[in-house]
Short mmCIF file of C-alpha atoms in Angstrom, two decimals:
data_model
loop_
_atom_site.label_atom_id
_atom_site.label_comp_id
_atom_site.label_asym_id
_atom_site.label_seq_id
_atom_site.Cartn_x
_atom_site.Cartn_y
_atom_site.Cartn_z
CA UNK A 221 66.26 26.09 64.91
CA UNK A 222 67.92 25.79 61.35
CA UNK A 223 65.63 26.47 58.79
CA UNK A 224 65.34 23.20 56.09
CA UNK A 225 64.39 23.16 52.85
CA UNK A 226 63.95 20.19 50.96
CA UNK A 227 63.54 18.64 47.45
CA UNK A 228 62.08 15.87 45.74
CA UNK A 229 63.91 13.71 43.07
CA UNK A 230 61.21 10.73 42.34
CA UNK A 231 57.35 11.34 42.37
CA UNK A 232 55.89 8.61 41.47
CA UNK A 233 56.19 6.34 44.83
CA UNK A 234 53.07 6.36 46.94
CA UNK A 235 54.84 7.68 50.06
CA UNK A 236 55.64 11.04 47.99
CA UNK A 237 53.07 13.11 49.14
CA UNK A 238 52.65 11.56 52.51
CA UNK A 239 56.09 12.79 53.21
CA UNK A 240 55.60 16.23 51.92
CA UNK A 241 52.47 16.69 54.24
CA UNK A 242 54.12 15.35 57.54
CA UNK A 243 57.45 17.74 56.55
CA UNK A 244 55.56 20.47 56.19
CA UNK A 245 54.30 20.47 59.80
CA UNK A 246 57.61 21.22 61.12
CA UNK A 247 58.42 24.59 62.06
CA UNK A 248 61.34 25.70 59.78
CA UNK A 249 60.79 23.20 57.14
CA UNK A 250 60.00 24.11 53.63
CA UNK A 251 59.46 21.43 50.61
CA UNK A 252 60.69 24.02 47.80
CA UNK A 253 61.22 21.56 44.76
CA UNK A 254 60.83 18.22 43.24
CA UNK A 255 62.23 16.35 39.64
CA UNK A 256 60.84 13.62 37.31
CA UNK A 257 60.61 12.60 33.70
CA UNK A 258 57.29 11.33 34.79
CA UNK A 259 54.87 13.49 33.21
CA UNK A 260 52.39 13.50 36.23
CA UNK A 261 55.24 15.74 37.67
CA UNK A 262 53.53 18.98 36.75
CA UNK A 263 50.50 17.85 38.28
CA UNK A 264 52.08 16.99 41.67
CA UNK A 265 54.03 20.16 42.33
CA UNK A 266 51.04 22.32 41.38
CA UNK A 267 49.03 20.13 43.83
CA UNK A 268 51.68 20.36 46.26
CA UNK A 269 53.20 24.02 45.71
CA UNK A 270 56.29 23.79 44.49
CA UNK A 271 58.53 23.88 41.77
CA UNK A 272 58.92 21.48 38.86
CA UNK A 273 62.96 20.98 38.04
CA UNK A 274 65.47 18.50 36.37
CA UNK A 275 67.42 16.41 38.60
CA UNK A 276 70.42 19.25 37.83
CA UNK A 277 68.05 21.96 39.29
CA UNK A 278 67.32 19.95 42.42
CA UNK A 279 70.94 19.20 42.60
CA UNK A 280 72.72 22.39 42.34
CA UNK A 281 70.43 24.60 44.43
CA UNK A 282 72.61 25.41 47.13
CA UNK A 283 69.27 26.32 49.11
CA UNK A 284 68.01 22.70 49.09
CA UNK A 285 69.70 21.19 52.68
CA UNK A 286 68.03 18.02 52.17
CA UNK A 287 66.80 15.33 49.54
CA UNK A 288 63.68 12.97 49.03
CA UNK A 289 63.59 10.03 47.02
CA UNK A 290 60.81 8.78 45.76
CA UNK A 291 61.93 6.99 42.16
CA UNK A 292 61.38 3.25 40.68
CA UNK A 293 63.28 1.37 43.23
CA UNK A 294 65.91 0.67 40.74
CA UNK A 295 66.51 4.53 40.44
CA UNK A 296 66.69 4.68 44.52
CA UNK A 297 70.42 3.86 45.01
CA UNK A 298 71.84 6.64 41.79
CA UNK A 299 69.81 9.45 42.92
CA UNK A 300 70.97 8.96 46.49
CA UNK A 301 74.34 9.13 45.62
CA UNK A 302 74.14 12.17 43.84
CA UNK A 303 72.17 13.60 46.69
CA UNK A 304 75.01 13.24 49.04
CA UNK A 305 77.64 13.90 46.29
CA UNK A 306 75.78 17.51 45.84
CA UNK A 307 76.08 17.92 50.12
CA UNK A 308 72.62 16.91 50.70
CA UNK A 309 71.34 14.56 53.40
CA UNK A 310 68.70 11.80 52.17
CA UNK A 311 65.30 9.85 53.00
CA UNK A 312 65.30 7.25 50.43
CA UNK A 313 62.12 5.34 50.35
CA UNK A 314 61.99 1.73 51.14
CA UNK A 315 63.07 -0.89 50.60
CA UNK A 316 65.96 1.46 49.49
CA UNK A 317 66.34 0.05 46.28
CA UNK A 318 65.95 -2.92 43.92
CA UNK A 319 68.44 -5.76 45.05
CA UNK A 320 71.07 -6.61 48.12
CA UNK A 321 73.45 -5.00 45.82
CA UNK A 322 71.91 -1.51 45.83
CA UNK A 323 71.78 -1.70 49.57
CA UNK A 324 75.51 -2.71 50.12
CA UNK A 325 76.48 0.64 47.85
CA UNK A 326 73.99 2.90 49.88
CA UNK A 327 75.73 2.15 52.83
CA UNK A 328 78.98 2.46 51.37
CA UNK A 329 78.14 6.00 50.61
CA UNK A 330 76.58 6.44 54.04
CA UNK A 331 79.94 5.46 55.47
CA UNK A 332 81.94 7.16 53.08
CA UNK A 333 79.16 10.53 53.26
CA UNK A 334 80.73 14.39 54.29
CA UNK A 335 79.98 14.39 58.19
CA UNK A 336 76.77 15.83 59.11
CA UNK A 337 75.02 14.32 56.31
CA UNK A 338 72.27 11.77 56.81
CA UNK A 339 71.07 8.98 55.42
CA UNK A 340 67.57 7.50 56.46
CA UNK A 341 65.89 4.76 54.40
CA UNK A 342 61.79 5.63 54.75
CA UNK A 343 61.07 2.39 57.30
CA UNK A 344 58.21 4.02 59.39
CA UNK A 345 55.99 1.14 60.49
CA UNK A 346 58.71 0.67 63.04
CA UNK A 347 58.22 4.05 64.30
CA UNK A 348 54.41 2.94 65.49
CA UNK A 349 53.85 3.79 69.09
CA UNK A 350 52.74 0.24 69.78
CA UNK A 351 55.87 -1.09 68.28
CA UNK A 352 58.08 1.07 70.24
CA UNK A 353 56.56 0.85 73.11
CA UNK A 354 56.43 -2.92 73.18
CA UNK A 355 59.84 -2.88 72.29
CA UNK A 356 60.40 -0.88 75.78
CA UNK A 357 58.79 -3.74 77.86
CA UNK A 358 60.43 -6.53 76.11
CA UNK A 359 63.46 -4.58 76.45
CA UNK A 360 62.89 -4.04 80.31
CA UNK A 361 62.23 -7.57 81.13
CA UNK A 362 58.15 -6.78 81.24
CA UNK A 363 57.40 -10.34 80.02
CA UNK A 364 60.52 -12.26 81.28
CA UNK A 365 62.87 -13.83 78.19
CA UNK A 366 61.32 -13.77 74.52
CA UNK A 367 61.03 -17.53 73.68
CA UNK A 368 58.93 -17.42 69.85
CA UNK A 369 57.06 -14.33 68.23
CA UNK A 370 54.33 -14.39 65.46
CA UNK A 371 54.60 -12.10 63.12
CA UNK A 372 51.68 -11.50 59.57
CA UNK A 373 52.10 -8.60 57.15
CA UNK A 374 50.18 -8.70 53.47
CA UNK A 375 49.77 -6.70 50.05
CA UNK A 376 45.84 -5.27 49.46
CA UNK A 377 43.86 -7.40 47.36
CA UNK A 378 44.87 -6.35 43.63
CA UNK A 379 48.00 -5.03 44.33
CA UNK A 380 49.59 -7.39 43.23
CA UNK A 381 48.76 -6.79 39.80
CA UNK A 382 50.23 -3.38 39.94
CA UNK A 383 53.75 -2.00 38.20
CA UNK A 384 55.07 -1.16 41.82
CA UNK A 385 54.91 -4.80 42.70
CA UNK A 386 56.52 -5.74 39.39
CA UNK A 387 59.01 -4.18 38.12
CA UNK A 388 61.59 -5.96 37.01
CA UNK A 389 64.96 -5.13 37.82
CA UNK A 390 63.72 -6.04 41.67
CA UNK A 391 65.00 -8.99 43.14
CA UNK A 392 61.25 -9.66 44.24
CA UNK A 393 57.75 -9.02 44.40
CA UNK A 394 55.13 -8.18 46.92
CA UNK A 395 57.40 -9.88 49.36
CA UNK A 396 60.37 -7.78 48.69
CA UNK A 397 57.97 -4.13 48.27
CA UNK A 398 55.19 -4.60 50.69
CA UNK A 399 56.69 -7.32 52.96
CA UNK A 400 59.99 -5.39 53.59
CA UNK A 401 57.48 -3.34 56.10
CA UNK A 402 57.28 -6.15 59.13
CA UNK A 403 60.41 -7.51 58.28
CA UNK A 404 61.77 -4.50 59.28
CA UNK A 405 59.99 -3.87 62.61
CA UNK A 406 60.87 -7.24 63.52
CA UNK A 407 64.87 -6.19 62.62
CA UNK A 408 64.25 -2.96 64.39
CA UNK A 409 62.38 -5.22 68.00
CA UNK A 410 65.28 -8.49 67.83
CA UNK A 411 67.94 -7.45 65.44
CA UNK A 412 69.07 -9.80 62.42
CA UNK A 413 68.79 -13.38 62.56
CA UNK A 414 71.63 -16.08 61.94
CA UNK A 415 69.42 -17.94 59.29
CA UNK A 416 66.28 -18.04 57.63
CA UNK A 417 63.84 -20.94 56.54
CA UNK A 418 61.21 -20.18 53.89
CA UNK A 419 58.94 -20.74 51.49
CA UNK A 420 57.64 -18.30 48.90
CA UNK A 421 55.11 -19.22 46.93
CA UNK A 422 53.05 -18.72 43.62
CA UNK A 423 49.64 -20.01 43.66
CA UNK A 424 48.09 -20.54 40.15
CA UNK A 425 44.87 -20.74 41.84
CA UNK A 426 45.38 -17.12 43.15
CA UNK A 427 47.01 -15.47 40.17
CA UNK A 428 48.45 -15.66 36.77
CA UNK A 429 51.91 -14.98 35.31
CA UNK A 430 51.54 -11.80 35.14
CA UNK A 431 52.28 -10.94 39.12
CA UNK A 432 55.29 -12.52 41.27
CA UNK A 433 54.63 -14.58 44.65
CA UNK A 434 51.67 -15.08 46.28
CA UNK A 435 52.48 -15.71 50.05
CA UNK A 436 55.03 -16.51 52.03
CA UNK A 437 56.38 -17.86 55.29
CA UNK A 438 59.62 -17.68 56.88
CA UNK A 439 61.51 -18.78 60.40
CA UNK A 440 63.87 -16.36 60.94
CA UNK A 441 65.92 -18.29 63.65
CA UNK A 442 68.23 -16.67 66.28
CA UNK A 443 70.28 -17.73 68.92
CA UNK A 444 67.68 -17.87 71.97
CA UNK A 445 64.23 -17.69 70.12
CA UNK A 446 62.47 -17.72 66.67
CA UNK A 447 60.20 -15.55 64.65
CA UNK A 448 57.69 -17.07 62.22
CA UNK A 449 56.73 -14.71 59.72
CA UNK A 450 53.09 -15.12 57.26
CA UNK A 451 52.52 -13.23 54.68
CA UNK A 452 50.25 -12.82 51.69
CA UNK A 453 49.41 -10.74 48.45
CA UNK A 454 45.54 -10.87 48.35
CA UNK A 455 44.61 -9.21 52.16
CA UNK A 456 40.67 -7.96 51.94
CA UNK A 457 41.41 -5.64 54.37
CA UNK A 458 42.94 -2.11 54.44
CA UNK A 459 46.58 -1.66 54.46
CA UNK A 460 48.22 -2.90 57.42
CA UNK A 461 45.24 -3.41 59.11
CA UNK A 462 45.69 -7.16 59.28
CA UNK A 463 49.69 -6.42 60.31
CA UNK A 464 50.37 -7.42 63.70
CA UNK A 465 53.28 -9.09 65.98
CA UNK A 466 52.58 -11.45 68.77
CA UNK A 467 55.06 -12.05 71.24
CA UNK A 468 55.45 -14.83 73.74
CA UNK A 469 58.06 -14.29 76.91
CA UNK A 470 58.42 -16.79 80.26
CA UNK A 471 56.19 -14.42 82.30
CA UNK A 472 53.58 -12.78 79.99
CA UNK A 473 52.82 -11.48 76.35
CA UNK A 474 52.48 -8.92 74.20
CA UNK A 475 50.37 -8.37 70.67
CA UNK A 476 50.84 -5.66 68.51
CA UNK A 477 48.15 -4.18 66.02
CA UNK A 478 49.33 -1.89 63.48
CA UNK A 479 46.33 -0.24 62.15
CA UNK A 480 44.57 0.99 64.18
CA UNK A 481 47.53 1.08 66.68
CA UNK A 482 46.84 -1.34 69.34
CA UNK A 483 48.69 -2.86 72.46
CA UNK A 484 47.79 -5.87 74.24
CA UNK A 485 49.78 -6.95 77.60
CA UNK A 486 49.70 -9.87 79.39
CA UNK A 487 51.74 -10.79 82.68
CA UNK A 488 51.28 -13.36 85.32
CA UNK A 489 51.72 -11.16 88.12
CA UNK A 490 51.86 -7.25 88.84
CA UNK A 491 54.91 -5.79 87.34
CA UNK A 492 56.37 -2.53 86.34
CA UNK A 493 53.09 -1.02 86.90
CA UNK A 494 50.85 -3.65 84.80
CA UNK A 495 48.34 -5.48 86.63
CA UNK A 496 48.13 -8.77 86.49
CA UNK A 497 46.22 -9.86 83.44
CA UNK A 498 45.46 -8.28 80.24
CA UNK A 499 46.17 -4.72 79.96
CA UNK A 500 45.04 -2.72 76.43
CA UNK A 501 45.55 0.30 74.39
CA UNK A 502 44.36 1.20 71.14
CA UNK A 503 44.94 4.68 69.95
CA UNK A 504 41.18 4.42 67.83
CA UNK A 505 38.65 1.75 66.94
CA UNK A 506 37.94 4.02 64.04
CA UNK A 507 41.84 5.09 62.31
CA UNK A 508 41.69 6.91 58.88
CA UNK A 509 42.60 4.29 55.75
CA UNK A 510 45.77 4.63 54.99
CA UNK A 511 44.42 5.32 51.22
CA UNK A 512 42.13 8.08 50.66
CA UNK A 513 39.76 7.21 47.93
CA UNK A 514 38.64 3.77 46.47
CA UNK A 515 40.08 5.54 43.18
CA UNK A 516 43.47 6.71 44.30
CA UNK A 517 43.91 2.99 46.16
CA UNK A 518 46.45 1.67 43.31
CA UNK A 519 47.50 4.83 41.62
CA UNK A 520 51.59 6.06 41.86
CA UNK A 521 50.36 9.55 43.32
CA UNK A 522 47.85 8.54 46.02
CA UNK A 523 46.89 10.83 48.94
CA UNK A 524 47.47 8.99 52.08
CA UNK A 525 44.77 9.41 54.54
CA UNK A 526 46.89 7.80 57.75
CA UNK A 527 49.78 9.50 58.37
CA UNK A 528 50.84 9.61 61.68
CA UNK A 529 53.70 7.16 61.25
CA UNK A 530 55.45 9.46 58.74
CA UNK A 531 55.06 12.50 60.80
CA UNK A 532 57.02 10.34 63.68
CA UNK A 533 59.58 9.49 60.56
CA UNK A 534 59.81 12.77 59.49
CA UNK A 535 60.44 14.54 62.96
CA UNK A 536 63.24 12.03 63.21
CA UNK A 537 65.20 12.41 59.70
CA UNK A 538 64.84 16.28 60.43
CA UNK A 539 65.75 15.84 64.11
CA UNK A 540 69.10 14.10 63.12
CA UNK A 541 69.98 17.18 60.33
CA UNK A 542 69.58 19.61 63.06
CA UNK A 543 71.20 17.85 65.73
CA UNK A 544 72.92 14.72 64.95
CA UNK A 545 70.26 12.61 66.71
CA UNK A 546 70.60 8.45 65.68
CA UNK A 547 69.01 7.86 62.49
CA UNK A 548 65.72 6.64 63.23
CA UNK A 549 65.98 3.84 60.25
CA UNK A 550 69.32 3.30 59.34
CA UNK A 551 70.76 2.41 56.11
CA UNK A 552 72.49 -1.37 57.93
CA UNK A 553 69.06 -2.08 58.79
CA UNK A 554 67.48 -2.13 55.83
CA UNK A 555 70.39 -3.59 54.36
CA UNK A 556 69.68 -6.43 56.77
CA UNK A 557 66.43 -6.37 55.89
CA UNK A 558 67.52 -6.82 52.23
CA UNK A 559 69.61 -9.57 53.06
CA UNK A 560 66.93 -11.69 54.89
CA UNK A 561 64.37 -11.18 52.01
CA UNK A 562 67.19 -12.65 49.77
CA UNK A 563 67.85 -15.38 51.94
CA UNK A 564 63.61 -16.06 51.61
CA UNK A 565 63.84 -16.46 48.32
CA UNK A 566 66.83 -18.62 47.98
CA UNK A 567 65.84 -20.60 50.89
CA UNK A 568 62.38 -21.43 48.48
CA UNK A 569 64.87 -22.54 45.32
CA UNK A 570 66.14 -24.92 48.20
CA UNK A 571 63.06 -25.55 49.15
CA UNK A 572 62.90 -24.53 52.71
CA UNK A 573 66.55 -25.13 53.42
CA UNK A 574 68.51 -22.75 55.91
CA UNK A 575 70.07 -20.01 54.77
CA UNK A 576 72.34 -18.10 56.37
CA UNK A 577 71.81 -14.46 56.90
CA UNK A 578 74.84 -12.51 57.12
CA UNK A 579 74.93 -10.02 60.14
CA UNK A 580 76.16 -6.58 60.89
CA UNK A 581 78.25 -3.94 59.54
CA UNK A 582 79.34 -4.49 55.94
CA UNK A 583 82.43 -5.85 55.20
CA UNK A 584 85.59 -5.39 54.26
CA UNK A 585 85.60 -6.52 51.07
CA UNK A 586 82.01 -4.57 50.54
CA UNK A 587 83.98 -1.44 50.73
CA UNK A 588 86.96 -2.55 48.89
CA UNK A 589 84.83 -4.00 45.63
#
């Protein structure tokens, strides 16, 4: 088993220390380093035992095998290329940077990378055991043909107001930070639609100036079926817990709760070994908060409580060092994910018209510019 050690170039993103807990579970894994001109950086490698560096002393270590980042998304894209310029493979948090445009040159460098090095963008809601495993039965005929699925993801009450949600060299909001989540899992279940409808909204009776949209709703339309998508900046419940995807097939159904983990199936008839009827699993009526503290709720350095999705996430980027194992959230992905975001919003400055969502593997003139 190779031995891994990792470093850290970005503190200040939630997901930071999430990440450092779940790698440090793995045998062979060691989290040795991490750089920042925050000045909170002191504090989080003391909390989290390791060294405090400049970007050059993350860089250069020939020790370091691998790379976190964890920077202002507009940051995301330049220390990612260094990473893999230095021989390093990369997480890079989501959404993976600030704009389409970052995206397009992250997976220019993925393409263009040293072989063996990977390149994971830090998607893990799609890494849920009820969203993979109702991905299996759609993908296994369980509930016939997928005609129409629901999908509702939201932002915690307040968030909105935060700098993560605004800063400004994103092409977007709550929408574009939080929102990237189910649009995502929906990308990772049916792929990338052909066009989007939307609507993306600010609400003067829900907030002032000072915050970016306040909900949102899009059709994201492909060939055979469509996907309606709610969501909203100003959820009273925990994180996620309000996240779920509904999905409607000729013979049967499926819902999907996110937090707590939760499976619903419904078929007309026996099949595949479900009973006719509602079937249900849910991993716990009583799932930690994904936030630790009332205190830490909106802070850049938050413990997570809840984090069984980035141990799955963090088994798989390691996983695919070691062995060359499929990225478990690829770079096109949440490219695609960037571009159907960017449709949203230019589908609201038409208001609601269709936009088209362009599909696949970037092209050629992507790699040329």
């Amino acid at each position: 088993m190779k031995p891994i050690a990792v470093g850290l170039l970005g503190i200040t993103h939630p997901h930071a220390s999430a990440r450092v807990r779940a790698l440090r579970e793995i045998e062979g894994v060691e989290v040795v380093a991490a750089a920042d001109d925050d000045p909170r950086l002191n504090y989080f490698t003391a909390k989290y035992d390791m060294e405090a560096r400049d970007i050059d002393g993350v860089l250069q270590d020939d020790r370091i095998d691998a790379v976190m980042v964890h920077s202002k998304s507009k940051d995301m894209v330049s220390h990612a290329l260094r990473a893999l310029d230095a021989g390093k493979s990369v997480v890079v948090e989501k959404p993976g940077g600030g704009t389409v445009d970052d995206l397009l040159q992250l997976a220019k460098a993925e393409i263009q990378a040293a072989p063996g090095l990977v390149v994971q963008v830090g998607y893990n809601v799609r890494l849920a055991q009820s969203v993979t495993r109702a991905k299996e039965l759609i993908d296994d005929g369980t509930i016939g043909n997928v005609v129409s699925v629901s999908a509702r993801g939201a932002a915690l009450a307040g968030e909105h107001l935060t700098a993560h949600l605004n800063q400004p060299a994103d092409m977007g909001g709550a929408l574009w930070i939080i929102g990237c989540h189910m649009i995502d899992t929906l990308v990772s279940m049916f792929g990338v639609p052909e066009t989007v409808n939307a609507r993306v909204r600010k609400s003067a009776k829900l907030s002032d100036e000072s915050s970016r949209e306040d909900s949102a709703a899009a059709l994201l339309n492909y060939p055979d079926m469509s996907a309606a998508f709610s969501f909203d900046s100003h959820d009273r419940l925990e994180w996620f817990e309000s996240s779920r995807i509904s999905v409607y097939g000729t013979t049967g159904m499926i819902e999907i709760g996110i937090l707590p983990q939760k499976l619903r199936v419904y078929v007309e008839r026996e099949r595949a070994g479900w009973p006719a009827g509602w079937t249900e699993w849910t991993q716990s009526y009583f799932t930690p908060p994904f936030a630790r503290t009332e205190e830490n709720k909106f802070s850049e350095l938050p413990e997570l409580e809840n984090i069984s999705n980035f141990r799955t996430e963090m088994r798989g980027w390691v996983n695919s060092i070691r062995t060359g194992a499929p990225v478990v959230a690829p770079v096109l992905d949440a490219l695609a994910v960037a571009r159907i975001i960017d449709a949203s919003y230019r589908s609201e400055k038409e208001r609601g018209a269709s936009v088209q969502v362009v599909q696949g593997v970037i092209l050629e003139a992507d790699l040329a510019s």
